[in-house]
Each structure stands twice: as structure tokens, then as C-alpha cells.
Short mmCIF file of C-alpha atoms in Angstrom, two decimals:
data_model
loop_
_atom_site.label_atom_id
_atom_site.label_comp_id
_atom_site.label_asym_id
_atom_site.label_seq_id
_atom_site.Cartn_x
_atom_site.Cartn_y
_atom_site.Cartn_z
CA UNK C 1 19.54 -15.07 -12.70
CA UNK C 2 20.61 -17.16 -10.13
CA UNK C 3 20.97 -21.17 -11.51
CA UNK C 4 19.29 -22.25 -7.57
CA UNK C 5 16.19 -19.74 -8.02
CA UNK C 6 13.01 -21.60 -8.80
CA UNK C 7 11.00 -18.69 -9.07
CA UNK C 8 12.12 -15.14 -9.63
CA UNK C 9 10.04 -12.08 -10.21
CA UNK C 10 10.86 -8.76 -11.97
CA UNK C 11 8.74 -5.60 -11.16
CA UNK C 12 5.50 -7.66 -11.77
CA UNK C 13 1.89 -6.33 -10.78
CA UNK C 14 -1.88 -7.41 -10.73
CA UNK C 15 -4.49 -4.76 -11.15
CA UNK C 16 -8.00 -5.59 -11.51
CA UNK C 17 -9.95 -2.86 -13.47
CA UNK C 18 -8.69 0.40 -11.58
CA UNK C 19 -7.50 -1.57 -8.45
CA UNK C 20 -3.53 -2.09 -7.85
CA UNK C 21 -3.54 -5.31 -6.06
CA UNK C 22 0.10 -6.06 -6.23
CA UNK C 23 3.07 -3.18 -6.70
CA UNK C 24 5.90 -3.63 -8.63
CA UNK C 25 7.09 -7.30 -6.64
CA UNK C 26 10.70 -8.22 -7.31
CA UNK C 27 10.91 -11.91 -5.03
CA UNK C 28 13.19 -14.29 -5.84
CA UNK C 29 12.23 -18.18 -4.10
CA UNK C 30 15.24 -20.42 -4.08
CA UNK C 31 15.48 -24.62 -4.26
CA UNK C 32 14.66 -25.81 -1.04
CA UNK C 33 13.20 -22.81 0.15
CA UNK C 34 10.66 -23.34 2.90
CA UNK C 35 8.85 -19.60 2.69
CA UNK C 36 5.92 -18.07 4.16
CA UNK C 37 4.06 -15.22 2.79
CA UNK C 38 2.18 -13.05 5.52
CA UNK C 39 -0.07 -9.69 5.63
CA UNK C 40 -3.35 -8.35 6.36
CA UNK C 41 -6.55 -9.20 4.61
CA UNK C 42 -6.26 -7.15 0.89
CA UNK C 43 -2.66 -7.28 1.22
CA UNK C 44 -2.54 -9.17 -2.14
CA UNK C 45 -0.85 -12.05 -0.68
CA UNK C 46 -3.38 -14.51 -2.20
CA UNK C 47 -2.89 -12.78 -5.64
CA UNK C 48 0.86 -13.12 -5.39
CA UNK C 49 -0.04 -16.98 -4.61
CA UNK C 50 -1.97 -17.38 -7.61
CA UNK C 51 0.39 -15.01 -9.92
CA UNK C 52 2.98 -17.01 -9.28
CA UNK C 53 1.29 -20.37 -9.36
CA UNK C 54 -0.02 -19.55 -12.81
CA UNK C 55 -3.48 -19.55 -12.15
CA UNK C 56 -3.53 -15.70 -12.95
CA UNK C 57 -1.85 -13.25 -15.05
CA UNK C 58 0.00 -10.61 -14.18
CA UNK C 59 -0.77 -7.13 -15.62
CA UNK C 60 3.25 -5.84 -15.72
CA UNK C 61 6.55 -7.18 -15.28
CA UNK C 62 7.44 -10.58 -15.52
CA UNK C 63 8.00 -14.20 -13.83
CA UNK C 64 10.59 -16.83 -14.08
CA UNK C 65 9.84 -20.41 -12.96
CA UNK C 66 12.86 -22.54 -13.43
CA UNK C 67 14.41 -19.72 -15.54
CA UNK C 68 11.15 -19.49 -18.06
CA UNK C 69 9.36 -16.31 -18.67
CA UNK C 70 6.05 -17.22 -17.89
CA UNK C 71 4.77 -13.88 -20.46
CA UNK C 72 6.70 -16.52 -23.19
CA UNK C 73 4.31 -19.27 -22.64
CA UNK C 74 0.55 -19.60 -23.92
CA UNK C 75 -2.44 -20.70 -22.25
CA UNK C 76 -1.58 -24.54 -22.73
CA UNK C 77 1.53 -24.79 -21.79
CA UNK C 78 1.09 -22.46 -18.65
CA UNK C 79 -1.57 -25.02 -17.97
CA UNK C 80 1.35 -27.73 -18.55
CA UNK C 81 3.85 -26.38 -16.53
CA UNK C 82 1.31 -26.18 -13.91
CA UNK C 83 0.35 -29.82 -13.73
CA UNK C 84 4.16 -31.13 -14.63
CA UNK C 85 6.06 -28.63 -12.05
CA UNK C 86 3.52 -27.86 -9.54
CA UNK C 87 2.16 -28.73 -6.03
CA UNK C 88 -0.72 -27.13 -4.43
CA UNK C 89 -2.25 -27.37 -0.75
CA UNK C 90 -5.24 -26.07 -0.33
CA UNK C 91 -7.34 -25.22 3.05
CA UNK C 92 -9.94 -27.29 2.25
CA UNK C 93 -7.91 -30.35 1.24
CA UNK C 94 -10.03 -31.22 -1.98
CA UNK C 95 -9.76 -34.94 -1.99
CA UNK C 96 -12.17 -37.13 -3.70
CA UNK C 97 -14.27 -39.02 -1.45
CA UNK C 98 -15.22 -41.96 -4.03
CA UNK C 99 -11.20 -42.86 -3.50
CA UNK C 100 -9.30 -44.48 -1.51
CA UNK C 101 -5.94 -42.64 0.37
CA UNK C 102 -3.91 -44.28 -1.55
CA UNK C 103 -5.47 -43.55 -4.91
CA UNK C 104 -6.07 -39.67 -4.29
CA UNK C 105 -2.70 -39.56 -3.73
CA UNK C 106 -1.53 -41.70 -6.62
CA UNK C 107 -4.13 -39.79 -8.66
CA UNK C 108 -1.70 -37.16 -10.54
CA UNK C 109 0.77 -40.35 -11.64
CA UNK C 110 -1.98 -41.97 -12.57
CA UNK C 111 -3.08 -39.07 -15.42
CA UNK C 112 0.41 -38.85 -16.66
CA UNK C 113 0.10 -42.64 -17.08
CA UNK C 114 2.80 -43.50 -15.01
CA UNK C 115 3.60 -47.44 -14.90
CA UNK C 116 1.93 -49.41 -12.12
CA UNK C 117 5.34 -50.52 -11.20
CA UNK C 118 6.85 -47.30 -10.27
CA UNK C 119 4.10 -46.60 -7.85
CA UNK C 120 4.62 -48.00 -5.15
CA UNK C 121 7.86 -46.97 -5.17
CA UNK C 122 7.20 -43.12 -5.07
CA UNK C 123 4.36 -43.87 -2.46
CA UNK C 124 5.80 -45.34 0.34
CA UNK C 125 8.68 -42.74 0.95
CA UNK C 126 6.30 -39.85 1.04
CA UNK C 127 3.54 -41.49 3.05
CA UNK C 128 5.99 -42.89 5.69
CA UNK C 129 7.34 -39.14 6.17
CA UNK C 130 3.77 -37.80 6.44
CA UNK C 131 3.07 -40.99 9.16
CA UNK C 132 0.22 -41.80 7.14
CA UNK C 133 1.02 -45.32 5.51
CA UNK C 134 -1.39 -47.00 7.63
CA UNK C 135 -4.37 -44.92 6.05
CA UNK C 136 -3.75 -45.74 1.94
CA UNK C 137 -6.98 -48.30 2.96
CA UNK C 138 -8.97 -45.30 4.14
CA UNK C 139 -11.57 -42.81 2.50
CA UNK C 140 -11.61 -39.19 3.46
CA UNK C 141 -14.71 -39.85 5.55
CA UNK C 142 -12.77 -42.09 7.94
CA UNK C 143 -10.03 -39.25 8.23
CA UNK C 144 -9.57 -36.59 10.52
CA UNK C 145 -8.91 -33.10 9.16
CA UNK C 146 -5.04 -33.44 10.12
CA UNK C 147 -5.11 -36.85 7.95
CA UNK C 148 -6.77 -35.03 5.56
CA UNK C 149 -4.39 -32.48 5.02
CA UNK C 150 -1.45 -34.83 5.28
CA UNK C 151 -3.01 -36.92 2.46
CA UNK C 152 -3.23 -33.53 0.73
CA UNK C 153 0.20 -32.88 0.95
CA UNK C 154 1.27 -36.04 -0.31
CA UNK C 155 -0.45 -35.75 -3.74
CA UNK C 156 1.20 -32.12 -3.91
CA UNK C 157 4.62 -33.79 -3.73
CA UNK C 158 4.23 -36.63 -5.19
CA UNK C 159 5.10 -35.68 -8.88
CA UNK C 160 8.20 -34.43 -7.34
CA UNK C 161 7.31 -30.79 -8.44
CA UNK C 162 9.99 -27.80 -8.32
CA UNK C 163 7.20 -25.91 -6.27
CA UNK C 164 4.77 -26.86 -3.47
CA UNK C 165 2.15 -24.38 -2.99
CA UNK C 166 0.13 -24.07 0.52
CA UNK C 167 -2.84 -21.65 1.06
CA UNK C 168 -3.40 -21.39 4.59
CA UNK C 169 -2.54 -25.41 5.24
CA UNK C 170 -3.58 -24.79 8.80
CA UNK C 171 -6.29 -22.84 9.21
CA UNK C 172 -8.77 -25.38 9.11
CA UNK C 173 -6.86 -27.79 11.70
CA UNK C 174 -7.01 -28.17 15.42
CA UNK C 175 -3.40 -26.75 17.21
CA UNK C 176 -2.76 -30.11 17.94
CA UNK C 177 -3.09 -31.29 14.13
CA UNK C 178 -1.39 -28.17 12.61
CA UNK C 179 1.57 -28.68 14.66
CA UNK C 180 2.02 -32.09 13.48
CA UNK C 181 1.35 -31.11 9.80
CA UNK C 182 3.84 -28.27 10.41
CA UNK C 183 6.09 -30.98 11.44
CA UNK C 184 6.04 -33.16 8.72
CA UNK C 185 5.89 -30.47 5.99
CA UNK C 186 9.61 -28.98 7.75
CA UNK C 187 10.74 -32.89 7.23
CA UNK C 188 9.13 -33.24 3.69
CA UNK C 189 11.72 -30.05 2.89
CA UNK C 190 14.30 -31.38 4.81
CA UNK C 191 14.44 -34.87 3.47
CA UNK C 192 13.23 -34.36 -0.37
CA UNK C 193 14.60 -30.84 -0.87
CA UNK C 194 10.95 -29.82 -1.56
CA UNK C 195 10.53 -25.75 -1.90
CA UNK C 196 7.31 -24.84 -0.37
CA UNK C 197 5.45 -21.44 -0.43
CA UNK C 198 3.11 -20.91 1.81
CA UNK C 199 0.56 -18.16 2.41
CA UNK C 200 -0.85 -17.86 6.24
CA UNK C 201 -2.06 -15.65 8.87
CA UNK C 202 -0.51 -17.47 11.26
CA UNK C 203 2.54 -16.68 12.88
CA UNK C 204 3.04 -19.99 14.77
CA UNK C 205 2.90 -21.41 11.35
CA UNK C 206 5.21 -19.15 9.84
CA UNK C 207 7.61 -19.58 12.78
CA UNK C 208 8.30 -23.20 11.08
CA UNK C 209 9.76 -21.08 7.87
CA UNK C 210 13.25 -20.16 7.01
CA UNK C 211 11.98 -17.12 5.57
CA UNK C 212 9.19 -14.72 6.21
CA UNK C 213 7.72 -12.20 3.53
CA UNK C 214 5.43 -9.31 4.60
CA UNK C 215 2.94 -7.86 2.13
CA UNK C 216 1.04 -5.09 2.96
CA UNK C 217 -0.89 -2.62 0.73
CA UNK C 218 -0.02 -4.59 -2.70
CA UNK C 219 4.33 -4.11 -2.04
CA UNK C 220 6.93 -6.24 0.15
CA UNK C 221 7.78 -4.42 3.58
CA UNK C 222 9.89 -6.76 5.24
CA UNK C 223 11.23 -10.21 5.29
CA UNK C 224 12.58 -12.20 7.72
CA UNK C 225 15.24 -15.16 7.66
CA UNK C 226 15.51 -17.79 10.60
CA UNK C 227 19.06 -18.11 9.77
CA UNK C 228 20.44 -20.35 13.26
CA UNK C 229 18.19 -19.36 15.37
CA UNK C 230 15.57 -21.44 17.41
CA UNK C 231 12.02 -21.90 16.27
CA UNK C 232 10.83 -19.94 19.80
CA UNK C 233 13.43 -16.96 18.58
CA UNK C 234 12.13 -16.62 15.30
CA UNK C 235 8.31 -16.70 16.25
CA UNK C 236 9.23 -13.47 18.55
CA UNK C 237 10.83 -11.98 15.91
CA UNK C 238 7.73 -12.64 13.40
CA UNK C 239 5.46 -11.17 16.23
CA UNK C 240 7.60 -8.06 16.57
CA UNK C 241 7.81 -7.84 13.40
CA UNK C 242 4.23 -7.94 12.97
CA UNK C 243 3.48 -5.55 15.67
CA UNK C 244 5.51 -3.30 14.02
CA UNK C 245 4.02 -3.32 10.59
CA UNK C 246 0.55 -2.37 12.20
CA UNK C 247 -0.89 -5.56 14.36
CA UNK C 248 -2.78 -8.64 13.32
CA UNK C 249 -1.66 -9.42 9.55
CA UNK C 250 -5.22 -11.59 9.21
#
């Protein structure tokens, strides 16, 4: 196995009673990959998401993370790997309203008990990047759904995981907002080397990616690598690309 792979998969696949969702997957995500994973609804690209993230088993084949089988660990340390090594972004952002910016994004240090005096210093960094360090004051009420997001991704990184998870980071944001989250998540993996996988519908958002993977049907059926190319070059090749494999991957 490549030493740079953070997550690597071997012939894995997800059926649910008599239902293939995913097909024998072999995907290998490296360090500092910024990846998008696209298809049509049922393509399975939300169970490869969750698969990978731990938050499902697999029914064959297996996963590294980091270089560890995830078939050798049990349910608490999959649950432990999860929190330690981990981001996620979800959709619906899923910050608590009762706290302030600052402390939902301070929140996961805060379980592991992290000293008071090491805060600050992982804060400000990561809120500066995300152009939010004049909200740590602010509840989610007083946000706007791009704020909201960009809070979100702030707690994802903020335990310095190996892996950053997005579900659809956009799709509840204005153009105007997902362009500047889109924005700030390319600088986030520019500046902290943070891999991010992200599942959308969206080929503008993909278009921000250095790599595209197409699902379709449960199995990979292309993938796509910016490579030196401009962002406006890529997103026609996505679009081709998309036309190709059958229209609208939503």
C-alpha cells in the first residue's frame, strides 16, 4: 500500500438484504486529496460515504484508513477512530444552538479534554481561513446558512483529522454562499494539507476538486483529475463527462 494513501479500498461491497448497493469498489484517497464523489440518485455514493466513514459496514472486501483494516477493529474502536481521525460536514450543518461559534467549534477539543491553553491557539488559524473570526460571539440564529456551514467546517477540521468528510456541503446554500464556502474549503486543503471527500450533485462544486469519481449503478465508471488545468476547463470536462455517463447525476 502506498505510505501517502489515507484511505484505500480492496474489492469492498454493501448489500442490504438482496440489494447490491455498492460493487466490488477498489478507491484509493491520498493525503491532501481534495475529491469529489458524483452519480445519480441510488448510485450508492452516499453508502460509499458512510462505508468509508465508518458509520456502516461493509458486506465484502475490505478498507484501510491510515493503513488499518477497518474488518480488524471492533465496534469501539471503529467508534474511536471515528471521533480521533475524522471530520464530517453535513448539509444541514448540525450545530448546537444553546452555543456560542466559538464553542461549537471548540466543542470536539473540549470532549477530548484538551487544555484551555491550547485553544486558542488551534482556533484562530482555522477561523481566520474560513473569514469567520468575527462570529466566535455569535449563535447559529444570528448566522446565515453560508456562516453556518463555515462554522461547520471548522469543527470538522479542527481536531486536525486525516479525513474531512462533506455530504453535499452546498446544497443547502445560496450560489453566492457556496462559492465562497467552495473557496475557503480549496484554501483549508491548500494551507493545512486537509484531505477532503466530498459527495455532491453538483458539478460547479465538483469543478473545485482535483479529482472526480463517478458512481453509477453500485461500481466506479470514470474519474477525472484536474491535473493543470483551469477551474472553467475542468467543469467542462465534468459536464461532458456527465453527459456522457447518461445526464443529470442528481
Amino acid at each position: 500500500m502506498n505510505a501517502s494513501a489515507i484511505i484505500r479500498t480492496e474489492n469492498i461491497s454493501k448489500a442490504y438484504g438482496k440489494t447490491t448497493v455498492l460493487k466490488n469498489i477498489d478507491l484509493s484517497v491520498m493525503a491532501g486529496e481534495f475529491t469529489a464523489v458524483m452519480g445519480p440518485s441510488g448510485s450508492g455514493k452516499s453508502t460509499l460515504m458512510n462505508v468509508l466513514s465508518t458509520i456502516d459496514r461493509f458486506t465484502g472486501g475490505d478498507v484501510w484508513l491510515e493503513g488499518q483494516s477497518l474488518l480488524a477493529l471492533d465496534k469501539k474502536e471503529l467508534r474511536r477512530f471515528r471521533q480521533e481521525r475524522m471530520g464530517f460536514i453535513f448539509q444541514e450543518y448540525n450545530l448546537l444552538d444553546t452555543l456560542t461559534v466559538k464553542e461549537n467549534i471548540l466543542l470536539p477539543l473540549s470532549l477530548r479534554k484538551v487544555k484551555a491553553g491550547e485553544l486558542n491557539g488551534k482556533l484562530m488559524p482555522i477561523v481566520q481561513a474560513l473569514n469567520i473570526a468575527d462570529l466566535l460571539d455569535k449563535y447559529p440564529s444570528e448566522l446565515s446558512g453560508g456562516q453556518k456551514q463555515r462554522t461547520a467546517c471548522a469543527r470538522a477540521i479542527i481536531t486536525q483529522p486525516a479525513i474531512v468528510f462533506a455530504d453535499e456541503p452546498t446544497g443547502a446554500l445560496d450560489s453566492r454562499s457556496a462559492t465562497q464556502l467552495l473557496e475557503e474549503l480549496t484554501s483549508l486543503n491548500g494551507l493545512f494539507g486537509t484531505t477532503l471527500l466530498m459527495v455532491t450533485h453538483d458539478v460547479y462544486a465538483a469543478s473545485y476538486c482535483k479529482r472526480v469519481i463517478f458512481l453509477r449503478d453500485g461500481a466506479i465508471v470514470n474519474e477525472l483529475y484536474a491535473g493543470e488545468q483551469s477551474q472553467q476547463a475542468f467543469y467542462d470536462r465534468i459536464l461532458e463527462t456527465q453527459s456522457l455517463l447518461g445526464g443529470k447525476l442528481r
